[in-house]
Short mmCIF file of C-alpha atoms in Angstrom, two decimals:
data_model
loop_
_atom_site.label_atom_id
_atom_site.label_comp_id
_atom_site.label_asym_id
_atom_site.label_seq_id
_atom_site.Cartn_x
_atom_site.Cartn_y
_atom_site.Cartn_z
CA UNK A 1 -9.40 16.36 -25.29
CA UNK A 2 -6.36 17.79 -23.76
CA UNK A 3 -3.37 17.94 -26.25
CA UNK A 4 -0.80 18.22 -22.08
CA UNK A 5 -0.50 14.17 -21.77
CA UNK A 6 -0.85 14.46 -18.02
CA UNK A 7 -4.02 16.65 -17.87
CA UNK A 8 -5.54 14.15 -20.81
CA UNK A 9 -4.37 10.78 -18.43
CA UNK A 10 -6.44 12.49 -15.51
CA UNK A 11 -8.76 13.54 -16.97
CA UNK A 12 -9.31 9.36 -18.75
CA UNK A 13 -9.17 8.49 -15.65
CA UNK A 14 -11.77 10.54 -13.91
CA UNK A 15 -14.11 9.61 -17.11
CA UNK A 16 -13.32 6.34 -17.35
CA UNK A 17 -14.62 5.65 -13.85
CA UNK A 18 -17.42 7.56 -13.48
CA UNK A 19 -18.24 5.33 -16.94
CA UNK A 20 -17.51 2.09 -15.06
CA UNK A 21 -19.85 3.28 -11.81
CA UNK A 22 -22.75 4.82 -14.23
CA UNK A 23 -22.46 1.50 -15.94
CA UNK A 24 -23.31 -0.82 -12.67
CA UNK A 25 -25.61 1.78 -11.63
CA UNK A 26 -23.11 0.61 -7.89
CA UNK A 27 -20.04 2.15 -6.68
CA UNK A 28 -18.24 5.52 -5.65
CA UNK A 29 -17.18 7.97 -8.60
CA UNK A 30 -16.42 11.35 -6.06
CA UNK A 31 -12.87 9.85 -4.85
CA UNK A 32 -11.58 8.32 -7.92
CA UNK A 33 -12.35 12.00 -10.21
CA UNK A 34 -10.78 13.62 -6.88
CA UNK A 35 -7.72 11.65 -6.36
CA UNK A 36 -6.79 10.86 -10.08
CA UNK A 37 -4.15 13.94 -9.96
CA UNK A 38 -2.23 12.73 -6.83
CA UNK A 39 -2.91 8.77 -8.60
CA UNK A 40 -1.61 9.29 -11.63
CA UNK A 41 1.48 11.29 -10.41
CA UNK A 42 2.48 8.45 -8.07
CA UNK A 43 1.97 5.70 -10.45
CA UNK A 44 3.55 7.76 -13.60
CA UNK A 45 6.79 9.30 -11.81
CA UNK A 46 7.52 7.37 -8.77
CA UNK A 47 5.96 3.31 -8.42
CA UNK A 48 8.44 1.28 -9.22
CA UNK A 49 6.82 -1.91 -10.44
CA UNK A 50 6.70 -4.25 -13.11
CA UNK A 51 3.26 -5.11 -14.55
CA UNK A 52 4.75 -8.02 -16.47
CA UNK A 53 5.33 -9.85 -13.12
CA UNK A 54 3.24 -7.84 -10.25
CA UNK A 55 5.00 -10.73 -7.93
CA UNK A 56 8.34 -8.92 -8.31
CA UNK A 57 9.72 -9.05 -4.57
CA UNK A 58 11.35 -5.76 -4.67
CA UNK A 59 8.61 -3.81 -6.44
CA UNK A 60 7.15 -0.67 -4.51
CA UNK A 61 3.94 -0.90 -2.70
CA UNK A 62 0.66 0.50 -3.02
CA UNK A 63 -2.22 0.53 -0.87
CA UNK A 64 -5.74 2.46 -1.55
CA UNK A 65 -7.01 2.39 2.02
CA UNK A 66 -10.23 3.94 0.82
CA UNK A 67 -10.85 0.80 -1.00
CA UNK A 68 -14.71 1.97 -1.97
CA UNK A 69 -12.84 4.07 -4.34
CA UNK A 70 -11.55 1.29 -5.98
CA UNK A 71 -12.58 2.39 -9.63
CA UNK A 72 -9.14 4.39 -9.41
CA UNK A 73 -6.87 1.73 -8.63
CA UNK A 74 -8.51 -0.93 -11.63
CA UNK A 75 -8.67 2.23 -14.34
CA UNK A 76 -4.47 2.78 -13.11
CA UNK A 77 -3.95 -0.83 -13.19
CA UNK A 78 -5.40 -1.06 -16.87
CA UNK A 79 -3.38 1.61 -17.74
CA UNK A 80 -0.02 0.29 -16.73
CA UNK A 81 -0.89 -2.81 -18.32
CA UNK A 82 -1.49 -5.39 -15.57
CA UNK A 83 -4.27 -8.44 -16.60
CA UNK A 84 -7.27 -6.21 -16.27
CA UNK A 85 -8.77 -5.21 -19.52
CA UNK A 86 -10.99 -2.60 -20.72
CA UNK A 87 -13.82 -5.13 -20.56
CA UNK A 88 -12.95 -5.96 -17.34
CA UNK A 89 -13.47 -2.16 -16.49
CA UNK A 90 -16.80 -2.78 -18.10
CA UNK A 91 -17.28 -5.50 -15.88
CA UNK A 92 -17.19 -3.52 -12.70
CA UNK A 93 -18.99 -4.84 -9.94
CA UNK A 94 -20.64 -7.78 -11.36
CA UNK A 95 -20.79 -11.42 -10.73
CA UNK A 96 -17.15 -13.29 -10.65
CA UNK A 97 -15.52 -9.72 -12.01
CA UNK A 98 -12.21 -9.09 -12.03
CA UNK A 99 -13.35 -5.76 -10.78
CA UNK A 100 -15.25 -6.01 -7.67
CA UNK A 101 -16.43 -3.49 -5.46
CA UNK A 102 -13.24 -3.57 -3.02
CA UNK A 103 -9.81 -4.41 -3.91
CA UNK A 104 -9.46 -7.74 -3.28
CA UNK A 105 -5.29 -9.60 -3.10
CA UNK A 106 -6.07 -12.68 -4.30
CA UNK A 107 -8.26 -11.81 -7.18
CA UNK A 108 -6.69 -9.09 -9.17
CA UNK A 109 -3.72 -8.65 -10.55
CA UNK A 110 -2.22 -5.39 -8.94
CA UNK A 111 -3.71 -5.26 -6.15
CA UNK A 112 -1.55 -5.61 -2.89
CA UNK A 113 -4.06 -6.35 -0.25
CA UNK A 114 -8.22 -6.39 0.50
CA UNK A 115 -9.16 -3.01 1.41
CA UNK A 116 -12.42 -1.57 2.61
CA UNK A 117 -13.55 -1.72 6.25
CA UNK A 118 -11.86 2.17 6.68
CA UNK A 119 -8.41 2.54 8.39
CA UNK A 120 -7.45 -1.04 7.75
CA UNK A 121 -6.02 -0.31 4.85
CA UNK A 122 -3.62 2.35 5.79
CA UNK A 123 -2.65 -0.07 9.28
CA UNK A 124 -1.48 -3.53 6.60
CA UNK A 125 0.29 -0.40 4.69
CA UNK A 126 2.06 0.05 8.01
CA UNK A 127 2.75 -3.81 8.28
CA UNK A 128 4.78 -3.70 4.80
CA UNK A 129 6.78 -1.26 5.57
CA UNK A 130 7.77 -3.41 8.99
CA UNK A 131 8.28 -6.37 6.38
CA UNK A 132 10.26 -4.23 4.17
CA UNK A 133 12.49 -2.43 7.04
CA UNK A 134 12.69 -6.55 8.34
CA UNK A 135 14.03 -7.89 5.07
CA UNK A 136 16.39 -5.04 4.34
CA UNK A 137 18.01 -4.95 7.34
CA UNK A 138 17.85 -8.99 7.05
CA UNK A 139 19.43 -9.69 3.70
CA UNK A 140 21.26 -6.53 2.62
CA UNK A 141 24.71 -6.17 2.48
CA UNK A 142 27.28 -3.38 1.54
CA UNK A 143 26.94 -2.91 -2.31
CA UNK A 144 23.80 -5.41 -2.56
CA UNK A 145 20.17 -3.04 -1.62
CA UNK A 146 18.41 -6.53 -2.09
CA UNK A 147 15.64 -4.69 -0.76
CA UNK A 148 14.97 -0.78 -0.75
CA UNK A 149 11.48 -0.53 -2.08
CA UNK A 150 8.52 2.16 -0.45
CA UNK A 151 5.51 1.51 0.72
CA UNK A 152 2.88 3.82 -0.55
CA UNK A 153 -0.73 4.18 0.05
CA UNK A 154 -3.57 6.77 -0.66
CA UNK A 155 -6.27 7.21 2.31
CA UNK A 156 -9.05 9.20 2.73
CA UNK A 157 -10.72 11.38 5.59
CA UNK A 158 -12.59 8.51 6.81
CA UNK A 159 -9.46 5.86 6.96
CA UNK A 160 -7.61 8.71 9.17
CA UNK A 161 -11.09 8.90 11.68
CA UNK A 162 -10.55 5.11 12.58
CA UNK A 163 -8.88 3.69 16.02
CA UNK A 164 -7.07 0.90 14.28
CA UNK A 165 -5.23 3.81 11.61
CA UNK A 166 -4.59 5.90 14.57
CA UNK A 167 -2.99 3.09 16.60
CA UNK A 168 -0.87 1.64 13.84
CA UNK A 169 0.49 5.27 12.92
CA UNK A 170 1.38 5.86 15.90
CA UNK A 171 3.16 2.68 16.00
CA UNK A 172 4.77 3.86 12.41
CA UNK A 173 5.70 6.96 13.81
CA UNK A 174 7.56 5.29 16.66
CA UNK A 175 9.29 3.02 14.61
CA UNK A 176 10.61 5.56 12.30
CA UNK A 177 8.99 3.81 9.04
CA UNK A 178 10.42 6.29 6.64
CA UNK A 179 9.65 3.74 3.93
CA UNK A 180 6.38 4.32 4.43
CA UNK A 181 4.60 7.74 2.36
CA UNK A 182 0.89 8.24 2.91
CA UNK A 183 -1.32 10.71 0.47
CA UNK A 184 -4.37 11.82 1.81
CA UNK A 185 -6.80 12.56 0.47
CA UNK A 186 -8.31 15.55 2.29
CA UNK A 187 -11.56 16.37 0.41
CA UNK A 188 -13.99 17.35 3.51
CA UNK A 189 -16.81 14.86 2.53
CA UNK A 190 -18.47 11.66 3.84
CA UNK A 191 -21.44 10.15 3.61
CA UNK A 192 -23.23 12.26 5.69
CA UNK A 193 -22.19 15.42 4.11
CA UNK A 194 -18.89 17.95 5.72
CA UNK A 195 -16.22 16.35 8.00
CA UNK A 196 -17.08 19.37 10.05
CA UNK A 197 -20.22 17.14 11.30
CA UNK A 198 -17.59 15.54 13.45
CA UNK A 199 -14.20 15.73 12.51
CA UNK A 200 -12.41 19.12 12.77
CA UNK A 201 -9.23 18.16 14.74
CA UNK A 202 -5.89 19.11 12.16
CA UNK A 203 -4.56 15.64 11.23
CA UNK A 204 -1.26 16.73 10.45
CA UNK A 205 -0.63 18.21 13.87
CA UNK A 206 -1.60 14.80 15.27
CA UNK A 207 0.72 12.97 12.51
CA UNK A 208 3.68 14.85 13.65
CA UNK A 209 2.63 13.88 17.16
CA UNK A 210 3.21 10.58 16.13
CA UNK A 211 6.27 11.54 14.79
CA UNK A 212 5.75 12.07 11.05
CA UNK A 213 7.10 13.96 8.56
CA UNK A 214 3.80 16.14 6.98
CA UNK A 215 3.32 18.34 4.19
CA UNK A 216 -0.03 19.90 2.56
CA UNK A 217 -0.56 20.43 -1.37
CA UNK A 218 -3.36 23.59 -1.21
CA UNK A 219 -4.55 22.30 -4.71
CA UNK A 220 -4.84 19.04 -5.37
CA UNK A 221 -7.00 19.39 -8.06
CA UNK A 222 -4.60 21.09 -10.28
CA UNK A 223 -1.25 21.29 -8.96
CA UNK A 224 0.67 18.51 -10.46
CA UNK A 225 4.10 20.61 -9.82
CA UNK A 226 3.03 20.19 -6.15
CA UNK A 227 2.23 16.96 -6.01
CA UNK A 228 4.86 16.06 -7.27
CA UNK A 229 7.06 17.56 -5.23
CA UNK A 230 5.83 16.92 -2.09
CA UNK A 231 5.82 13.14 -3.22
CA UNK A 232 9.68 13.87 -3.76
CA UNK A 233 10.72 15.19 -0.05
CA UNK A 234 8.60 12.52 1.24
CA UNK A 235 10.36 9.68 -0.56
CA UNK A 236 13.74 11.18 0.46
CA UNK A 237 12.81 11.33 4.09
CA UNK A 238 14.28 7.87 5.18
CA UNK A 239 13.80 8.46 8.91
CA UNK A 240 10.47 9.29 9.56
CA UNK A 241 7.04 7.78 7.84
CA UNK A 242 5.57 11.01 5.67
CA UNK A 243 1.90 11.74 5.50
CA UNK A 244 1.13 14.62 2.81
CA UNK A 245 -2.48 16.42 3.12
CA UNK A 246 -3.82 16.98 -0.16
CA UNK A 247 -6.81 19.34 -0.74
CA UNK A 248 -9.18 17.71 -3.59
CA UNK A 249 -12.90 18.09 -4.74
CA UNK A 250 -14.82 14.92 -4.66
CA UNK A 251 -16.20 14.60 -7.74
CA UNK A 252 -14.44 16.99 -9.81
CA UNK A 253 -15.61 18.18 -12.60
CA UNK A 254 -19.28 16.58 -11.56
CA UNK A 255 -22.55 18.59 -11.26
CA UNK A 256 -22.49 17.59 -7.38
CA UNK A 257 -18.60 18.10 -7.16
CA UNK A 258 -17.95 19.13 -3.32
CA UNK A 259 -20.92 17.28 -1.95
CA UNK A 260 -21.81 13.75 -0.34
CA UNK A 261 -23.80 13.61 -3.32
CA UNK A 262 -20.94 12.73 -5.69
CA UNK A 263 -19.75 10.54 -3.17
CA UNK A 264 -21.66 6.89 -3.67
CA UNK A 265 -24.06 6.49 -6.27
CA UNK A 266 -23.78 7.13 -10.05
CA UNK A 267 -23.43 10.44 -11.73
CA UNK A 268 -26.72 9.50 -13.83
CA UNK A 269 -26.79 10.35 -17.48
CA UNK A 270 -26.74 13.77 -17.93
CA UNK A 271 -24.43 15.10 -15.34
CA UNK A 272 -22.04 11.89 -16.62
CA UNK A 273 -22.41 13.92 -20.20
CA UNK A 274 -21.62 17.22 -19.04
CA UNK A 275 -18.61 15.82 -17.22
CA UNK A 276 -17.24 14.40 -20.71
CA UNK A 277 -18.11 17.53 -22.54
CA UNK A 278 -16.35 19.51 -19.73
CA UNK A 279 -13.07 17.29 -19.95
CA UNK A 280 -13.36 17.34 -24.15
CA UNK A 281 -14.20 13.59 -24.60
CA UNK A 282 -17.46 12.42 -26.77
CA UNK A 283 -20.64 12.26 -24.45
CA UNK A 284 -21.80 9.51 -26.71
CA UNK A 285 -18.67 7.37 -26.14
CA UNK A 286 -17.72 5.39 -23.41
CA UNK A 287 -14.73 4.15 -21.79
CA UNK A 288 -12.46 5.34 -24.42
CA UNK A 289 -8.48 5.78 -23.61
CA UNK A 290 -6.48 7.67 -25.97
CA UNK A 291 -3.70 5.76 -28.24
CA UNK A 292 -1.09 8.61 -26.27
CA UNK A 293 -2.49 7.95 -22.55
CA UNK A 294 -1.75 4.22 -23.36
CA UNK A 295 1.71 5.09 -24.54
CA UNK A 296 2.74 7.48 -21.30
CA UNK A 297 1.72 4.32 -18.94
CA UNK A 298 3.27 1.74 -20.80
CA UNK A 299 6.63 3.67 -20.68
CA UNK A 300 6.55 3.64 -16.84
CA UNK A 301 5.58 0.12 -16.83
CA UNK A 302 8.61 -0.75 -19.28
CA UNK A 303 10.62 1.59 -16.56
CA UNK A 304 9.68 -0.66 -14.04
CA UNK A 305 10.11 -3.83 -16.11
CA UNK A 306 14.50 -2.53 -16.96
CA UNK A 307 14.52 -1.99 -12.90
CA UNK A 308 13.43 -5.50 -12.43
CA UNK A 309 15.65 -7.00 -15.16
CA UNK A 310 18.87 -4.95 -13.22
CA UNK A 311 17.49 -5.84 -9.98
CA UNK A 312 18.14 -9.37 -10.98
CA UNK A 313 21.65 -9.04 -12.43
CA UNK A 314 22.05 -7.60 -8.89
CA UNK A 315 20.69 -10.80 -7.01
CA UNK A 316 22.70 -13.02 -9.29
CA UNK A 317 25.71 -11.27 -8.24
CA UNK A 318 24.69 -11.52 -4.68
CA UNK A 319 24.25 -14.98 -4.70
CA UNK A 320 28.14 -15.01 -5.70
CA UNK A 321 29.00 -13.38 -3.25
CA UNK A 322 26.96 -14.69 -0.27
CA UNK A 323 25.37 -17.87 -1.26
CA UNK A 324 24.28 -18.56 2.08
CA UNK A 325 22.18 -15.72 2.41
CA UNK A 326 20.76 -16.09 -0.91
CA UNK A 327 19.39 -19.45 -0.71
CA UNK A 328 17.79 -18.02 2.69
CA UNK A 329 16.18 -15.43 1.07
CA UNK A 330 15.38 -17.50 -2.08
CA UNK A 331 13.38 -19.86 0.08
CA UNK A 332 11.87 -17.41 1.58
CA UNK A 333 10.26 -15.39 -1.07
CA UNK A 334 9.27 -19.12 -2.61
CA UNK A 335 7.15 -19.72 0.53
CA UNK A 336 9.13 -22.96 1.68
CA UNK A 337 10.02 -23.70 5.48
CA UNK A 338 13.00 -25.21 6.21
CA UNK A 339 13.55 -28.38 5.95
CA UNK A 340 12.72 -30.52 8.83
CA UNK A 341 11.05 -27.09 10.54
CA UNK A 342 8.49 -29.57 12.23
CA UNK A 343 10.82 -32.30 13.82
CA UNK A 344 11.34 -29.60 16.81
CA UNK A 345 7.90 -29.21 17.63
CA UNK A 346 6.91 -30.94 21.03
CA UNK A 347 4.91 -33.25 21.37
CA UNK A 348 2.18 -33.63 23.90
CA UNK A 349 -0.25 -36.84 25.09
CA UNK A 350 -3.77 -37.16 27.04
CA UNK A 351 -2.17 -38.07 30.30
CA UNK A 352 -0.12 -35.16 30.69
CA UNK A 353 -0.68 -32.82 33.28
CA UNK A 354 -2.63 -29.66 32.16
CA UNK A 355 -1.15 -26.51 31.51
CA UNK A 356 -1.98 -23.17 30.07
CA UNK A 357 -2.60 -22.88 26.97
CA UNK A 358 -0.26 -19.57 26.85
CA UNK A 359 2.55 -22.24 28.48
CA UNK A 360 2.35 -24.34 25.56
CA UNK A 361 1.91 -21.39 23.04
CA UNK A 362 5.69 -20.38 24.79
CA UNK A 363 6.94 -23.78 24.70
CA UNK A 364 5.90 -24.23 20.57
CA UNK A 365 7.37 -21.07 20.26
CA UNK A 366 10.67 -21.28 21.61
CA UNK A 367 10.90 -24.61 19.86
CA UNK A 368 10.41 -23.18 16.52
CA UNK A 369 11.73 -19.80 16.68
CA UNK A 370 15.23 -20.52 15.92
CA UNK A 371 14.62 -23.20 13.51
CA UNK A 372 11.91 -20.97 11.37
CA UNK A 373 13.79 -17.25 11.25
CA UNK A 374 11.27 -15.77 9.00
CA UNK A 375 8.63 -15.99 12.73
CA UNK A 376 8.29 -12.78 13.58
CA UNK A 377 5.88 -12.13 16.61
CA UNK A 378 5.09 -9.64 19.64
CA UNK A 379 2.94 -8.61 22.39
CA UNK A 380 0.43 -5.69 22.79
CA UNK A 381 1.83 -4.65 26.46
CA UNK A 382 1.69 -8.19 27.88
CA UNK A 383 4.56 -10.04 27.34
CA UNK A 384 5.47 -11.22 30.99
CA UNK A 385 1.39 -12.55 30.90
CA UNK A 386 1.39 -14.22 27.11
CA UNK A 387 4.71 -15.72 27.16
CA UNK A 388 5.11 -14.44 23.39
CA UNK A 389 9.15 -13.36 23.85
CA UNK A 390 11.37 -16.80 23.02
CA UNK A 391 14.67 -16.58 24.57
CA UNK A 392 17.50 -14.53 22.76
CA UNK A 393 14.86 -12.13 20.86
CA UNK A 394 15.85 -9.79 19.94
CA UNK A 395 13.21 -6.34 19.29
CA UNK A 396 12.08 -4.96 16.33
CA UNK A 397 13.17 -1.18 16.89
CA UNK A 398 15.35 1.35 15.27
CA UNK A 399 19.04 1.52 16.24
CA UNK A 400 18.60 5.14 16.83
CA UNK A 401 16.41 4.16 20.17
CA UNK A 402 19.08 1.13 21.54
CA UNK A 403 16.15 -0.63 22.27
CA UNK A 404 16.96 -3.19 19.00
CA UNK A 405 17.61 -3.30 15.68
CA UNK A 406 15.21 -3.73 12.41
CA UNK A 407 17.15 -6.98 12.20
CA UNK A 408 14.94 -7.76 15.16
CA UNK A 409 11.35 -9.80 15.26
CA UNK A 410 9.98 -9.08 18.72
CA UNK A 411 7.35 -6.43 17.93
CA UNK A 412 6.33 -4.21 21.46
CA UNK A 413 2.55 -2.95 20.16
CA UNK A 414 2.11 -1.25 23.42
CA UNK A 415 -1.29 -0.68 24.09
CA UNK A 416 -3.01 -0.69 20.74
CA UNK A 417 -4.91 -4.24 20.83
CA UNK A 418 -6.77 -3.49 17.35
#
């Protein structure tokens, strides 16, 4: 094994999940032994999260968009000490699992939302950092970042192909999400062998079309210096969503490395040997972490668990000094409505004369809109026709355009109905 702790926590990784794949003879080793470099700088030197609670309003984001690689995101969540353990790993793709074959929110610790129809990933990546932009411009105050966290997701050739990505980026773009930092994974394959089959456009042309900020790491494979770089000047763009291109090998290390072949079956025995011999670990042992890869994650995770703990000295202080606001935001992040919400809601009988159902949606939603201030709605290009715009609405845009503020919750989609 590697004695350089980073190169030895890739390299785990990129073993321990072409383990858990060769294990369910099911699942997709190429993009998890690709993207472990660009992972495990992200999760090691720049999430900010707390494993202890992975509820934590304020923690950072992340999305894997090419949820079929989703052997990454459990090994990184083990690692950092969320409620997955190594036999769940073990576990992977098997009845009632903690580990199924997609990400799934509501069943694993860690994991921020369902990923794996492509692109839709990326787009609900897009819709956080809306949420985030919402709330911060919402609650924060001079001296009190209540919220200030980034939105960060990992997407591969395929997510970037789909409509839906292309119409919510383009939305991001416009909106000047620079919350928002995208890695992609740009490692040529699919399932049907090159991109050059049918995609050959250059993506970060058409990103800064959309009004992104865009970089490219050459190396992804082995340029940690890079990635982490890059990861830096995204982060510290703040007016502008960032999109980095990052060069990998599917399946690195693998006999197949570079081809479809890597990209959604098992290694099988021998080549899954060669691969451990290659990276030093024991082809006769299986899912084993190192005592010292352990120890790197969990001092992140204890990192993310002090930012908490001063996050919440910070809140207690803000509820000193604007108590309104506070309990607002408290019953917000609790999930309650407020009290008596329903009492405006009209209320309608059999003998009343029929209307369209896109009146009534208007009248319900001017009702409520001032009464519930968390409703935040919009219109893909048909406002005047769906009646979705209550009176005094204000839009969701930045300042910078004088169309609105982020303080806003009238969303204009345009034309992009996915």
């Amino acid at each position: 094994m590697s004695s350089n702790i980073d190169q030895l926590s890739i390299d785990t990784i990129r073993v321990v999940a072409a383990d858990m794949v060769q294990k369910a003879n099911s699942g997709h080793p190429g993009a998890p032994m690709g993207c472990a470099p660009m992972a495990h700088v992200l999760f090691t030197q720049f999430l900010n999260a707390n494993p202890k609670n992975s509820k934590w309003i304020n923690r950072d984001r992340f999305v894997l968009s090419n949820g079929h690689g989703c052997a990454l995101q459990y090994v990184l969540l083990h690692l950092m000490g969320y409620k997955l353990t190594l036999d769940d790993l073990k576990n992977f793709r098997q009845m009632d699992a903690k580990t199924p074959g997609h990400p799934e929110n509501t069943h694993t610790d860690g994991v921020e939302v369902t990923t794996g129809p492509l692109g839709q990933g990326i787009s609900n990546a897009v819709g956080m950092a809306i949420a985030e932009r919402h709330l911060a411009a919402t609650f924060n105050k001079p001296d009190f970042k209540i919220i200030d966290n980034t939105v960060y997701a990992i997407a591969g050739d395929g997510c970037l192909q789909e409509g839906v990505a292309s119409e919510a980026c383009s939305l991001a773009g416009h909106l000047q999400l620079g919350n928002l930092v995208v890695l992609y994974d740009s490692n040529g394959i699919q399932i049907d062998g090159s991109t050059k089959l049918g995609f050959t456009e250059d993506v970060l042309q058409r990103y800064e079309a959309y009004g992104w900020h865009t970089q490219h790491v050459a190396d992804g494979d082995n340029d940690l210096a890079g990635l982490h770089r890059a990861i830096a000047i995204a982060k510290a763009e703040t007016t502008k969503p960032s999109i980095i291109r990052i060069d990998t090998t599917i399946g690195f290390g693998a006999a197949k490395a570079g081809t479809a072949g890597v990209h959604g079956s098992a290694l099988g025995a021998q080549s899954l040997a060669d691969v451990k011999t290659r990276f030093g670990f024991s082809p006769e042992q299986s899912f084993v972490v190192a005592d010292e890869v352990y120890k790197f994650y969990a001092e992140r995770a204890a990192h993310g668990a002090k930012l908490e703990s001063e996050w919440n000295e910070l809140l207690a202080k803000y509820a000193q000094a604007h108590p309104e606001l506070h309990a607002e935001f408290v019953r917000r992040v609790e999930g309650r409505l407020p009290e008596g919400w329903a009492k405006v809601l009209p209320t309608y009988s059999p003998s009343d004369k029929p209307e369209a159902t896109r009146k009534l949606s208007e009248q319900v939603i001017n009702a409520i809109a001032n009464v519930v201030p968390e409703l935040i709605g919009g219109s893909a290009d048909l406002t005047g026709s769906n009646l979705t715009r209550w009176k005094g609405a204000e839009d969701f845009q930045p300042e910078t355009t004088g169309l609105g503020t982020y303080s806003g919750r009238y969303l204009r989609y345009g034309v992009r109905e996915h």
